[in-house]
Amino acid sequence: QKEVEQDPGPLSVPEGAIVSLNCTYSNSAFQYFMWYRQYSRKGPELLMYTYSSGNKEDGRFTAQVDKSSKYISLFIRDSQPSDSATYLCAMKEGSNYQLIWGAGTKLIIKP
Amino acid sequence: DAGVTQSPTHLIKTRGQQVTLRCSPKSGHDTVSWYQQALGQGPQFIFQYYEEEERQRGNFPDRFSGHQFPNYSSELNVNALLLGDSALYLCASSAPVGTIYFGEGSWLTVV
């Protein structure tokens, strides 16, 4: 079993819809949680960074962390065709330097 | 402010050859990490450099080695290339406490 599980998709939704992306993990020591967006053949771009549990909002993006369920989510409101990309979750322990990644979910926003 | 810069962007090598990839971190960042990302997968941690020393290493063979220079830039060297080394190689930089930013990556094809 992988430490971080993420549905690879693709997830296809119409423009303007609310998108929900999720990851589950098994390591209870993870404390830092990140969401990255990656366009085809490009490097990952940091979207959201959260420490421990709770919600964080930035524009159209909301990140949620539920450490009791070992479950994190990214919500995208008013989705746009330009949001079409692969979304990767990443997380790390407080005392560890490496990020552990999900495999990424491919998101397609249809005009 | 330049972000994380990597070179070369694309390269093709033959099995058994050696390759060197280069990375300049974001201004103000002193820590550099290297990741390997195969197609359709999340990045895998290779190692991290801080104060010119390898601070942590992932599950990669000794064929993968690195270096960090006094100006915080870094190199990744891979010897005795295998077909399975074909991937996107990502450099990430961070400050002592803060978020992690990635470069656009170097696409390596081994033939």
XYZ file of C-alpha atoms in Angstrom:
222
model
C 0.000 0.000 0.000
C 1.294 3.430 -0.921
C 1.730 6.018 1.807
C -0.379 8.514 -0.153
C -3.304 7.478 -2.338
C -4.811 9.719 -4.987
C -7.337 8.862 -7.681
C -5.610 9.397 -11.048
C -8.827 10.359 -12.830
C -9.332 11.846 -15.286
C -11.981 13.995 -13.647
C -14.023 15.906 -16.210
C -16.388 18.702 -15.122
C -18.137 21.600 -16.877
C -16.823 25.140 -16.599
C -18.081 26.923 -13.497
C -18.505 23.744 -11.438
C -17.023 23.194 -7.990
C -14.211 20.659 -8.129
C -13.260 18.397 -5.247
C -9.892 16.642 -5.248
C -8.798 14.301 -2.489
C -5.917 12.311 -1.043
C -5.751 9.761 1.718
C -2.632 8.826 3.619
C -1.477 6.243 6.109
C 1.337 7.970 8.034
C -0.062 9.748 11.079
C 3.235 11.636 11.478
C 2.546 13.823 8.438
C 2.131 17.435 9.572
C 2.594 19.562 6.452
C 0.241 19.229 3.511
C 0.539 20.793 0.096
C -1.319 20.907 -3.189
C 0.554 21.455 -6.425
C -0.730 22.018 -9.945
C 1.262 20.620 -12.837
C 0.640 21.444 -16.458
C 1.783 18.999 -19.086
C 5.575 18.670 -19.219
C 6.084 21.473 -16.678
C 7.258 21.594 -13.073
C 4.769 21.524 -10.163
C 3.390 24.891 -9.032
C 2.528 25.334 -5.362
C -1.159 26.159 -4.806
C -1.803 25.616 -1.104
C 0.308 24.914 1.972
C -1.291 23.834 5.251
C 0.142 22.914 8.603
C -1.762 20.336 10.670
C -5.560 20.193 10.552
C -8.062 22.796 9.434
C -9.083 24.826 6.429
C -7.222 27.366 4.354
C -8.676 29.546 1.623
C -6.903 31.441 -1.143
C -9.073 32.967 -3.844
C -10.989 30.193 -5.612
C -9.042 27.477 -3.788
C -9.803 25.927 -0.395
C -7.662 23.257 1.240
C -8.950 21.052 4.039
C -6.999 18.687 6.264
C -8.671 16.088 8.484
C -5.870 14.377 10.373
C -8.275 12.165 12.332
C -9.426 10.602 9.047
C -6.035 10.959 7.305
C -7.798 12.752 4.460
C -7.050 15.995 2.661
C -9.075 17.860 0.065
C -8.704 20.692 -2.407
C -11.794 22.538 -3.606
C -11.796 24.753 -6.683
C -14.731 27.136 -7.075
C -15.904 28.610 -10.383
C -13.617 26.270 -12.307
C -12.095 27.552 -15.557
C -10.678 25.747 -18.595
C -7.268 27.090 -17.538
C -7.569 24.966 -14.378
C -7.204 21.867 -16.549
C -4.028 20.217 -15.276
C -2.785 17.444 -13.009
C -3.186 18.157 -9.300
C -0.773 16.503 -6.908
C -0.956 16.327 -3.156
C 2.269 16.200 -1.163
C 2.970 15.891 2.521
C 5.834 15.600 4.978
C 6.629 14.815 8.571
C 7.856 17.620 10.772
C 11.280 16.068 11.265
C 11.707 14.791 7.713
C 12.890 16.736 4.724
C 11.332 14.764 1.903
C 7.921 15.267 0.415
C 5.770 12.183 -0.126
C 3.499 12.559 -3.137
C 0.284 11.223 -4.510
C 0.288 10.108 -8.140
C -1.809 13.109 -9.192
C -5.354 13.573 -10.466
C -5.844 14.759 -14.030
C -8.557 17.426 -14.126
C -10.345 18.489 -17.306
C -12.615 21.540 -17.291
C -14.941 21.527 -20.298
C -15.912 24.951 -21.749
C 12.834 37.705 -8.738
C 13.876 34.608 -10.638
C 12.391 31.396 -9.383
C 14.116 28.030 -9.422
C 15.993 27.600 -12.691
C 17.148 24.309 -14.152
C 19.299 23.351 -17.120
C 19.237 21.767 -19.578
C 15.496 21.531 -20.228
C 15.749 18.471 -22.459
C 18.496 15.998 -23.205
C 18.969 12.578 -24.749
C 21.644 10.181 -23.543
C 22.697 6.638 -24.386
C 22.650 3.757 -21.914
C 25.830 3.659 -19.875
C 26.589 7.358 -20.269
C 26.736 9.923 -17.500
C 24.639 13.079 -17.144
C 24.857 16.267 -15.077
C 21.819 18.426 -14.369
C 22.030 21.882 -12.836
C 19.828 23.957 -10.570
C 19.874 27.513 -9.239
C 17.582 28.003 -6.250
C 15.151 30.833 -5.731
C 16.732 33.957 -4.273
C 16.995 33.694 -0.485
C 16.744 29.901 -0.462
C 19.643 27.813 0.842
C 18.229 24.283 0.592
C 17.993 22.289 -2.627
C 16.215 18.983 -3.165
C 16.099 16.761 -6.226
C 13.157 14.629 -7.319
C 12.602 12.149 -10.138
C 9.165 12.046 -11.774
C 8.268 9.242 -14.159
C 5.343 9.712 -16.537
C 1.995 9.429 -14.777
C 3.516 9.287 -11.309
C 4.243 11.645 -8.470
C 7.815 12.819 -7.857
C 10.182 10.599 -5.892
C 12.715 12.160 -3.513
C 16.347 11.620 -4.503
C 18.222 13.754 -1.943
C 18.480 17.144 -0.284
C 21.477 19.442 0.080
C 22.004 22.036 2.774
C 25.236 23.862 3.618
C 26.973 21.943 0.836
C 26.239 18.599 2.497
C 23.778 15.852 1.589
C 21.313 16.063 4.460
C 18.903 13.308 3.512
C 18.702 10.684 0.784
C 15.801 8.767 -0.669
C 15.797 5.232 -1.985
C 18.067 5.756 -4.968
C 21.286 3.889 -5.828
C 24.756 5.371 -5.528
C 24.737 6.044 -9.278
C 22.845 9.174 -8.288
C 25.086 11.756 -6.673
C 24.984 15.459 -6.137
C 26.762 18.562 -5.074
C 25.888 21.955 -3.662
C 28.095 24.970 -4.241
C 28.765 27.918 -1.884
C 26.240 30.038 -3.839
C 23.597 27.348 -3.029
C 23.306 26.138 -6.623
C 23.368 22.386 -7.101
C 24.140 19.603 -9.541
C 22.665 16.139 -9.918
C 24.896 13.509 -11.507
C 23.709 10.153 -12.739
C 26.270 7.554 -13.826
C 25.856 4.389 -15.887
C 22.483 5.488 -17.224
C 19.712 2.912 -17.559
C 16.604 3.081 -19.727
C 14.601 3.324 -16.500
C 16.320 6.588 -15.621
C 14.264 8.320 -18.304
C 12.141 10.840 -16.399
C 11.568 14.462 -15.508
C 14.148 15.562 -12.936
C 12.898 18.314 -10.675
C 14.853 20.655 -8.471
C 13.141 22.237 -5.471
C 14.395 25.011 -3.251
C 13.322 26.268 0.142
C 14.395 28.538 2.966
C 15.057 27.102 6.457
C 11.401 27.493 7.341
C 9.037 27.889 4.446
C 7.393 26.557 1.400
C 9.028 24.508 -1.318
C 9.223 25.777 -4.881
C 10.007 23.725 -7.955
C 11.742 24.481 -11.201
C 10.400 23.498 -14.616
C 12.523 20.365 -14.636
C 14.968 18.635 -16.947
C 13.572 15.991 -19.250
C 16.034 13.111 -19.597
C 15.555 10.436 -22.235
C 17.871 7.438 -22.176
C 18.040 5.430 -25.408
